[in-house]
Amino acid sequence: MMFDPQLRAKSAELQAAVRRLADTLLAYEAESGSRKRARKEPDAAKFYVAVEALACNLILLRATGSNSKLAVPRSHAVIWQGNAVLGQHFLAAIDLLSAMSLIAEGRRGYRFSDRAKMRSLIEPLERLADHLPLAPPEWRAICQLDDPVLVILKEGKDEDGNAGAIAYRETAQSKKFGNQVRSINRFLREADIEVTGQDGSGLSLGKDGQIIAPYRRSLRRIFNNGTWQHGGRLAGAAFWLSMERAERQRIRIDGQRVAEVDYGQLFPRLAYVRAGAPQPEGDLYDVFGDGTGRDGCKKLMNALLFAKGPLKNWPRDTRQHFPGRINLRTAVELITAKHAPIAHLFGKGLGFQLMRTESDMLIEVLTELAIAGVIALPLHDAVLVAESHAKVAHKAMTSVFKRWSCSNRAIVSVKFHQ
């Protein structure tokens, strides 16, 4: 489980327990002589916040009922990024919890490339239950603060697939992006959203190592490759983004099951918009005309839109979708022939620009739905809404596509989760 620095105690009982734990740690620190001088008031306040965040994370870890560990940052590259929780006080809190045998430290973090490092692992020990509600874990007594950074501009990915954040000067544009995300987060914070099967402890970890819990609904917007024209998708501490597709049937909005309303074939259709060409009829990924190899054609076509230059190898998990006699060159020729109006855009690295358009469209959809009082959870090119609002969401997404494409040929589908 990945450490979340935005977790805080919500109930008065947990707040009191955290303060007693922090006082106990400070008393041990003074008695053991591990710190020569008493902490000044501002430093003591930071220490209390660090203990609170650690306590909340450890409670949630126990609530998963798994053997998972908590991955915490110890690297100075992370510690000194300005978050109120992270800093020397955070490292001191971990060391004191370990010294008092309240947590066990497992693997220490290590660097596996110039820019990437594995985090250190910790887990609660039984003695921690004398200080915190771990049996059973009171995870509903925990809340999450909105992420203080709502808009992130990232570098291009390195050879390990990592991309660092870039410090940027605030502009009218970046402030607009931040205000849009802040408005969406504010609306979602007050929404009636639950996940079934979470009575008792009942929590689980998502595919990204984050807790699946309904209080996690803080979004942020991430731009790529050092430019505001690339990416812009919504990401962040949102529980539904951590869930496997099949697991989303457990979500309830306004007490109702959810419907997934999504754009079909959006990237190639946005490429037609970019080329100034009319939207074609039919399924753009059905290159063979009978549904054969559709998934492979979809992967290959999107790869062509993201690639800079000719493709030299099959994209990952693509080759098996094509008949054995077809090699990569032939497959590309077939797609190029079917989509001649946009073939000149293949290999031009257009994908991240199309992603920016996709994200702008989704922001517009979420804004329209919020004005109509409809709760919508974003999924890149789709939204999850209560079943009773599926038609409203379908209408909004169709309308937004028409505005962006000047075409009536919007492909919007609705799938009801049972």
PDB file of C-alpha atoms in Angstrom, residues 168-394:
ATOM      1  CA  TYR A 168       6.317  26.068 -13.345  1.00  0.00           C
ATOM      2  CA  ARG A 169       5.297  29.682 -12.982  1.00  0.00           C
ATOM      3  CA  GLU A 170       1.584  30.218 -12.398  1.00  0.00           C
ATOM      4  CA  THR A 171      -0.242  31.750 -15.363  1.00  0.00           C
ATOM      5  CA  ALA A 172      -3.850  32.560 -16.111  1.00  0.00           C
ATOM      6  CA  GLN A 173      -4.034  29.221 -17.925  1.00  0.00           C
ATOM      7  CA  SER A 174      -2.641  27.099 -15.073  1.00  0.00           C
ATOM      8  CA  LYS A 175      -4.889  28.925 -12.584  1.00  0.00           C
ATOM      9  CA  LYS A 176      -7.885  28.145 -14.796  1.00  0.00           C
ATOM     10  CA  PHE A 177      -6.929  24.460 -14.828  1.00  0.00           C
ATOM     11  CA  GLY A 178      -6.601  24.479 -11.032  1.00  0.00           C
ATOM     12  CA  ASN A 179      -9.936  26.220 -10.519  1.00  0.00           C
ATOM     13  CA  GLN A 180     -11.692  23.678 -12.738  1.00  0.00           C
ATOM     14  CA  VAL A 181     -10.276  20.738 -10.786  1.00  0.00           C
ATOM     15  CA  ARG A 182     -10.996  22.448  -7.456  1.00  0.00           C
ATOM     16  CA  SER A 183     -14.620  22.934  -8.480  1.00  0.00           C
ATOM     17  CA  ILE A 184     -14.952  19.268  -9.502  1.00  0.00           C
ATOM     18  CA  ASN A 185     -13.374  18.107  -6.225  1.00  0.00           C
ATOM     19  CA  ARG A 186     -15.669  20.343  -4.197  1.00  0.00           C
ATOM     20  CA  PHE A 187     -18.735  18.876  -5.909  1.00  0.00           C
ATOM     21  CA  LEU A 188     -17.540  15.289  -5.458  1.00  0.00           C
ATOM     22  CA  ARG A 189     -16.633  15.853  -1.804  1.00  0.00           C
ATOM     23  CA  GLU A 190     -20.285  16.446  -0.899  1.00  0.00           C
ATOM     24  CA  ALA A 191     -21.662  13.669  -3.113  1.00  0.00           C
ATOM     25  CA  ASP A 192     -23.383  10.501  -1.888  1.00  0.00           C
ATOM     26  CA  ILE A 193     -20.884   7.855  -3.033  1.00  0.00           C
ATOM     27  CA  GLU A 194     -20.322   4.475  -1.402  1.00  0.00           C
ATOM     28  CA  VAL A 195     -18.707   1.120  -2.140  1.00  0.00           C
ATOM     29  CA  THR A 196     -20.532  -2.070  -1.174  1.00  0.00           C
ATOM     30  CA  GLY A 197     -18.873  -4.870   0.793  1.00  0.00           C
ATOM     31  CA  GLN A 198     -16.976  -2.586   3.174  1.00  0.00           C
ATOM     32  CA  ASP A 199     -18.747  -3.420   6.423  1.00  0.00           C
ATOM     33  CA  GLY A 200     -16.373  -4.135   9.282  1.00  0.00           C
ATOM     34  CA  SER A 201     -12.866  -3.743   7.908  1.00  0.00           C
ATOM     35  CA  GLY A 202     -13.686  -4.748   4.339  1.00  0.00           C
ATOM     36  CA  LEU A 203     -11.150  -2.553   2.551  1.00  0.00           C
ATOM     37  CA  SER A 204      -9.016  -3.713  -0.353  1.00  0.00           C
ATOM     38  CA  LEU A 205      -6.080  -2.425  -2.322  1.00  0.00           C
ATOM     39  CA  GLY A 206      -6.510  -1.280  -5.899  1.00  0.00           C
ATOM     40  CA  LYS A 207      -4.345  -2.085  -8.892  1.00  0.00           C
ATOM     41  CA  ASP A 208      -2.122   0.928  -8.138  1.00  0.00           C
ATOM     42  CA  GLY A 209      -1.516   0.013  -4.503  1.00  0.00           C
ATOM     43  CA  GLN A 210      -4.014   2.556  -3.196  1.00  0.00           C
ATOM     44  CA  ILE A 211      -6.896   1.934  -0.825  1.00  0.00           C
ATOM     45  CA  ILE A 212     -10.350   1.531  -2.361  1.00  0.00           C
ATOM     46  CA  ALA A 213     -12.436   3.653   0.001  1.00  0.00           C
ATOM     47  CA  PRO A 214     -15.216   6.142  -0.811  1.00  0.00           C
ATOM     48  CA  TYR A 215     -13.538   9.125   0.871  1.00  0.00           C
ATOM     49  CA  ARG A 216     -10.759   9.024  -1.761  1.00  0.00           C
ATOM     50  CA  ARG A 217     -12.174  11.391  -4.383  1.00  0.00           C
ATOM     51  CA  SER A 218      -9.558  14.102  -4.788  1.00  0.00           C
ATOM     52  CA  LEU A 219      -8.579  14.600  -8.438  1.00  0.00           C
ATOM     53  CA  ARG A 220      -5.754  16.497 -10.058  1.00  0.00           C
ATOM     54  CA  ARG A 221      -4.815  17.132 -13.670  1.00  0.00           C
ATOM     55  CA  ILE A 222      -1.506  15.918 -15.139  1.00  0.00           C
ATOM     56  CA  PHE A 223       0.103  17.317 -18.275  1.00  0.00           C
ATOM     57  CA  ASN A 224       2.951  15.566 -20.053  1.00  0.00           C
ATOM     58  CA  ASN A 225       6.236  16.073 -21.869  1.00  0.00           C
ATOM     59  CA  GLY A 226       6.875  19.523 -20.397  1.00  0.00           C
ATOM     60  CA  THR A 227       4.050  21.207 -22.311  1.00  0.00           C
ATOM     61  CA  TRP A 228       0.479  22.192 -21.523  1.00  0.00           C
ATOM     62  CA  GLN A 229      -0.540  20.918 -24.967  1.00  0.00           C
ATOM     63  CA  HIS A 230       0.073  17.267 -24.052  1.00  0.00           C
ATOM     64  CA  GLY A 231      -2.073  15.103 -21.783  1.00  0.00           C
ATOM     65  CA  GLY A 232      -4.093  16.830 -19.101  1.00  0.00           C
ATOM     66  CA  ARG A 233      -5.958  13.740 -17.957  1.00  0.00           C
ATOM     67  CA  LEU A 234      -7.572  13.661 -14.525  1.00  0.00           C
ATOM     68  CA  ALA A 235      -5.773  11.409 -12.061  1.00  0.00           C
ATOM     69  CA  GLY A 236      -4.972  11.472  -8.354  1.00  0.00           C
ATOM     70  CA  ALA A 237      -6.415   9.973  -5.184  1.00  0.00           C
ATOM     71  CA  ALA A 238      -9.720   8.799  -6.629  1.00  0.00           C
ATOM     72  CA  PHE A 239     -10.768   5.313  -5.522  1.00  0.00           C
ATOM     73  CA  TRP A 240     -12.630   4.372  -8.729  1.00  0.00           C
ATOM     74  CA  LEU A 241      -9.443   4.867 -10.759  1.00  0.00           C
ATOM     75  CA  SER A 242      -7.793   2.194  -8.581  1.00  0.00           C
ATOM     76  CA  MET A 243     -10.535  -0.370  -9.204  1.00  0.00           C
ATOM     77  CA  GLU A 244     -10.490  -3.104 -11.805  1.00  0.00           C
ATOM     78  CA  ARG A 245     -13.256  -2.643 -14.352  1.00  0.00           C
ATOM     79  CA  ALA A 246     -15.328  -5.539 -13.008  1.00  0.00           C
ATOM     80  CA  GLU A 247     -15.025  -4.200  -9.449  1.00  0.00           C
ATOM     81  CA  ARG A 248     -16.772  -0.929 -10.313  1.00  0.00           C
ATOM     82  CA  GLN A 249     -20.130  -2.678 -10.034  1.00  0.00           C
ATOM     83  CA  ARG A 250     -19.685  -2.241  -6.253  1.00  0.00           C
ATOM     84  CA  ILE A 251     -19.957   1.551  -6.524  1.00  0.00           C
ATOM     85  CA  ARG A 252     -23.201   3.213  -5.479  1.00  0.00           C
ATOM     86  CA  ILE A 253     -24.077   6.818  -6.351  1.00  0.00           C
ATOM     87  CA  ASP A 254     -27.122   8.252  -4.587  1.00  0.00           C
ATOM     88  CA  GLY A 255     -27.763   4.689  -3.422  1.00  0.00           C
ATOM     89  CA  GLN A 256     -28.029   3.428  -7.022  1.00  0.00           C
ATOM     90  CA  ARG A 257     -25.951   1.098  -9.160  1.00  0.00           C
ATOM     91  CA  VAL A 258     -23.781   2.887 -11.687  1.00  0.00           C
ATOM     92  CA  ALA A 259     -23.799   3.148 -15.449  1.00  0.00           C
ATOM     93  CA  GLU A 260     -20.642   3.702 -17.478  1.00  0.00           C
ATOM     94  CA  VAL A 261     -21.126   6.202 -20.279  1.00  0.00           C
ATOM     95  CA  ASP A 262     -18.152   6.415 -22.632  1.00  0.00           C
ATOM     96  CA  TYR A 263     -16.943   7.695 -25.953  1.00  0.00           C
ATOM     97  CA  GLY A 264     -16.277   5.049 -28.574  1.00  0.00           C
ATOM     98  CA  GLN A 265     -13.246   5.234 -30.866  1.00  0.00           C
ATOM     99  CA  LEU A 266     -12.490   8.719 -29.529  1.00  0.00           C
ATOM    100  CA  PHE A 267      -8.816   9.036 -30.468  1.00  0.00           C
ATOM    101  CA  PRO A 268      -9.206   8.169 -34.169  1.00  0.00           C
ATOM    102  CA  ARG A 269     -12.332  10.334 -34.372  1.00  0.00           C
ATOM    103  CA  LEU A 270     -10.418  13.253 -32.870  1.00  0.00           C
ATOM    104  CA  ALA A 271      -7.719  12.586 -35.480  1.00  0.00           C
ATOM    105  CA  TYR A 272     -10.384  13.020 -38.181  1.00  0.00           C
ATOM    106  CA  VAL A 273     -11.303  16.333 -36.538  1.00  0.00           C
ATOM    107  CA  ARG A 274      -7.623  17.359 -36.619  1.00  0.00           C
ATOM    108  CA  ALA A 275      -7.393  16.429 -40.307  1.00  0.00           C
ATOM    109  CA  GLY A 276     -10.557  18.397 -41.122  1.00  0.00           C
ATOM    110  CA  ALA A 277     -12.086  15.244 -42.577  1.00  0.00           C
ATOM    111  CA  PRO A 278     -15.697  14.056 -42.174  1.00  0.00           C
ATOM    112  CA  GLN A 279     -16.395  11.472 -39.497  1.00  0.00           C
ATOM    113  CA  PRO A 280     -16.718   8.038 -41.148  1.00  0.00           C
ATOM    114  CA  GLU A 281     -19.586   5.681 -40.479  1.00  0.00           C
ATOM    115  CA  GLY A 282     -19.231   2.367 -38.698  1.00  0.00           C
ATOM    116  CA  ASP A 283     -16.632   1.002 -36.299  1.00  0.00           C
ATOM    117  CA  LEU A 284     -13.273   2.639 -37.021  1.00  0.00           C
ATOM    118  CA  TYR A 285     -11.400  -0.292 -35.478  1.00  0.00           C
ATOM    119  CA  ASP A 286     -13.137  -2.925 -37.608  1.00  0.00           C
ATOM    120  CA  VAL A 287     -10.519  -2.885 -40.362  1.00  0.00           C
ATOM    121  CA  PHE A 288     -11.425  -6.310 -41.783  1.00  0.00           C
ATOM    122  CA  GLY A 289     -15.158  -5.581 -41.840  1.00  0.00           C
ATOM    123  CA  ASP A 290     -16.213  -8.648 -39.843  1.00  0.00           C
ATOM    124  CA  GLY A 291     -14.908  -7.839 -36.359  1.00  0.00           C
ATOM    125  CA  THR A 292     -11.798  -9.972 -36.860  1.00  0.00           C
ATOM    126  CA  GLY A 293      -8.755  -8.589 -35.038  1.00  0.00           C
ATOM    127  CA  ARG A 294     -10.662  -5.540 -33.766  1.00  0.00           C
ATOM    128  CA  ASP A 295      -8.756  -5.347 -30.463  1.00  0.00           C
ATOM    129  CA  GLY A 296      -5.456  -5.603 -32.289  1.00  0.00           C
ATOM    130  CA  CYS A 297      -6.449  -2.914 -34.780  1.00  0.00           C
ATOM    131  CA  LYS A 298      -7.440  -0.633 -31.912  1.00  0.00           C
ATOM    132  CA  LYS A 299      -4.065  -1.066 -30.183  1.00  0.00           C
ATOM    133  CA  LEU A 300      -2.134  -0.685 -33.423  1.00  0.00           C
ATOM    134  CA  MET A 301      -4.062   2.377 -34.578  1.00  0.00           C
ATOM    135  CA  ASN A 302      -3.553   4.177 -31.279  1.00  0.00           C
ATOM    136  CA  ALA A 303       0.127   3.221 -31.344  1.00  0.00           C
ATOM    137  CA  LEU A 304       0.407   4.800 -34.813  1.00  0.00           C
ATOM    138  CA  LEU A 305      -1.106   8.014 -33.464  1.00  0.00           C
ATOM    139  CA  PHE A 306       1.372   8.147 -30.555  1.00  0.00           C
ATOM    140  CA  ALA A 307       4.462   6.997 -32.473  1.00  0.00           C
ATOM    141  CA  LYS A 308       7.127   9.379 -33.709  1.00  0.00           C
ATOM    142  CA  GLY A 309       8.176   7.793 -36.951  1.00  0.00           C
ATOM    143  CA  PRO A 310       7.395   4.362 -38.431  1.00  0.00           C
ATOM    144  CA  LEU A 311       6.643   1.494 -36.054  1.00  0.00           C
ATOM    145  CA  LYS A 312       9.496  -1.004 -35.974  1.00  0.00           C
ATOM    146  CA  ASN A 313       7.862  -3.586 -33.732  1.00  0.00           C
ATOM    147  CA  TRP A 314       4.391  -4.768 -32.839  1.00  0.00           C
ATOM    148  CA  PRO A 315       2.942  -2.823 -29.892  1.00  0.00           C
ATOM    149  CA  ARG A 316       2.656  -4.883 -26.721  1.00  0.00           C
ATOM    150  CA  ASP A 317      -0.200  -7.452 -26.641  1.00  0.00           C
ATOM    151  CA  THR A 318      -1.150  -6.723 -30.251  1.00  0.00           C
ATOM    152  CA  ARG A 319       0.318  -9.377 -32.540  1.00  0.00           C
ATOM    153  CA  GLN A 320      -1.877 -12.223 -31.229  1.00  0.00           C
ATOM    154  CA  HIS A 321      -5.046 -10.455 -32.379  1.00  0.00           C
ATOM    155  CA  PHE A 322      -4.076 -10.669 -36.079  1.00  0.00           C
ATOM    156  CA  PRO A 323      -4.183 -13.727 -38.360  1.00  0.00           C
ATOM    157  CA  GLY A 324      -0.826 -15.499 -38.514  1.00  0.00           C
ATOM    158  CA  ARG A 325      -0.181 -14.586 -42.151  1.00  0.00           C
ATOM    159  CA  ILE A 326      -0.289 -10.845 -41.462  1.00  0.00           C
ATOM    160  CA  ASN A 327       2.964  -9.160 -40.498  1.00  0.00           C
ATOM    161  CA  LEU A 328       3.325  -5.671 -38.989  1.00  0.00           C
ATOM    162  CA  ARG A 329       3.929  -3.988 -42.339  1.00  0.00           C
ATOM    163  CA  THR A 330       0.779  -5.500 -43.851  1.00  0.00           C
ATOM    164  CA  ALA A 331      -1.308  -4.612 -40.797  1.00  0.00           C
ATOM    165  CA  VAL A 332      -0.164  -0.984 -40.970  1.00  0.00           C
ATOM    166  CA  GLU A 333      -0.925  -0.867 -44.693  1.00  0.00           C
ATOM    167  CA  LEU A 334      -4.462  -2.155 -44.079  1.00  0.00           C
ATOM    168  CA  ILE A 335      -5.133   0.495 -41.405  1.00  0.00           C
ATOM    169  CA  THR A 336      -3.589   3.191 -43.570  1.00  0.00           C
ATOM    170  CA  ALA A 337      -5.804   2.212 -46.510  1.00  0.00           C
ATOM    171  CA  LYS A 338      -8.978   2.197 -44.401  1.00  0.00           C
ATOM    172  CA  HIS A 339      -8.154   5.548 -42.838  1.00  0.00           C
ATOM    173  CA  ALA A 340      -6.544   7.367 -45.742  1.00  0.00           C
ATOM    174  CA  PRO A 341      -7.888  10.812 -44.637  1.00  0.00           C
ATOM    175  CA  ILE A 342      -5.799  10.658 -41.445  1.00  0.00           C
ATOM    176  CA  ALA A 343      -2.927   8.426 -42.606  1.00  0.00           C
ATOM    177  CA  HIS A 344      -0.630  11.464 -42.859  1.00  0.00           C
ATOM    178  CA  LEU A 345      -1.017  11.901 -39.078  1.00  0.00           C
ATOM    179  CA  PHE A 346       0.365   8.443 -38.259  1.00  0.00           C
ATOM    180  CA  GLY A 347       3.884   8.497 -36.848  1.00  0.00           C
ATOM    181  CA  LYS A 348       3.686  12.230 -36.021  1.00  0.00           C
ATOM    182  CA  GLY A 349       3.459  11.811 -32.227  1.00  0.00           C
ATOM    183  CA  LEU A 350      -0.046  13.267 -32.197  1.00  0.00           C
ATOM    184  CA  GLY A 351      -1.364  11.064 -29.393  1.00  0.00           C
ATOM    185  CA  PHE A 352      -0.611  13.336 -26.433  1.00  0.00           C
ATOM    186  CA  GLN A 353      -2.237  16.274 -28.246  1.00  0.00           C
ATOM    187  CA  LEU A 354      -5.360  14.178 -28.798  1.00  0.00           C
ATOM    188  CA  MET A 355      -5.223  13.255 -25.119  1.00  0.00           C
ATOM    189  CA  ARG A 356      -5.266  16.953 -24.281  1.00  0.00           C
ATOM    190  CA  THR A 357      -8.428  17.389 -26.387  1.00  0.00           C
ATOM    191  CA  GLU A 358      -9.977  14.318 -24.747  1.00  0.00           C
ATOM    192  CA  SER A 359      -9.259  15.721 -21.276  1.00  0.00           C
ATOM    193  CA  ASP A 360     -10.666  19.156 -22.158  1.00  0.00           C
ATOM    194  CA  MET A 361     -13.834  17.467 -23.390  1.00  0.00           C
ATOM    195  CA  LEU A 362     -14.189  15.453 -20.200  1.00  0.00           C
ATOM    196  CA  ILE A 363     -13.712  18.563 -18.032  1.00  0.00           C
ATOM    197  CA  GLU A 364     -16.508  20.172 -20.048  1.00  0.00           C
ATOM    198  CA  VAL A 365     -18.752  17.126 -19.572  1.00  0.00           C
ATOM    199  CA  LEU A 366     -18.134  17.053 -15.805  1.00  0.00           C
ATOM    200  CA  THR A 367     -18.847  20.773 -15.531  1.00  0.00           C
ATOM    201  CA  GLU A 368     -22.137  20.474 -17.441  1.00  0.00           C
ATOM    202  CA  LEU A 369     -23.250  17.507 -15.365  1.00  0.00           C
ATOM    203  CA  ALA A 370     -22.340  19.244 -12.093  1.00  0.00           C
ATOM    204  CA  ILE A 371     -24.453  22.255 -13.097  1.00  0.00           C
ATOM    205  CA  ALA A 372     -27.322  19.809 -13.686  1.00  0.00           C
ATOM    206  CA  GLY A 373     -26.708  18.289 -10.250  1.00  0.00           C
ATOM    207  CA  VAL A 374     -25.473  14.971 -11.678  1.00  0.00           C
ATOM    208  CA  ILE A 375     -22.617  13.225  -9.847  1.00  0.00           C
ATOM    209  CA  ALA A 376     -20.116  11.857 -12.363  1.00  0.00           C
ATOM    210  CA  LEU A 377     -16.860  10.007 -11.721  1.00  0.00           C
ATOM    211  CA  PRO A 378     -14.361  10.526 -14.591  1.00  0.00           C
ATOM    212  CA  LEU A 379     -12.546   7.666 -16.352  1.00  0.00           C
ATOM    213  CA  HIS A 380     -10.406   9.338 -19.040  1.00  0.00           C
ATOM    214  CA  ASP A 381     -12.924   9.052 -21.910  1.00  0.00           C
ATOM    215  CA  ALA A 382     -15.918   7.959 -19.822  1.00  0.00           C
ATOM    216  CA  VAL A 383     -17.941   8.774 -16.720  1.00  0.00           C
ATOM    217  CA  LEU A 384     -19.674   6.695 -14.070  1.00  0.00           C
ATOM    218  CA  VAL A 385     -23.103   8.005 -13.065  1.00  0.00           C
ATOM    219  CA  ALA A 386     -26.134   6.713 -11.181  1.00  0.00           C
ATOM    220  CA  GLU A 387     -28.333   4.541 -13.425  1.00  0.00           C
ATOM    221  CA  SER A 388     -31.128   7.108 -13.387  1.00  0.00           C
ATOM    222  CA  HIS A 389     -28.771   9.739 -14.867  1.00  0.00           C
ATOM    223  CA  ALA A 390     -27.384   7.643 -17.737  1.00  0.00           C
ATOM    224  CA  LYS A 391     -29.506   9.427 -20.357  1.00  0.00           C
ATOM    225  CA  VAL A 392     -28.492  12.859 -19.054  1.00  0.00           C
ATOM    226  CA  ALA A 393     -24.813  11.882 -19.214  1.00  0.00           C
ATOM    227  CA  HIS A 394     -25.253  10.426 -22.713  1.00  0.00           C
TER     228      HIS A 394
END
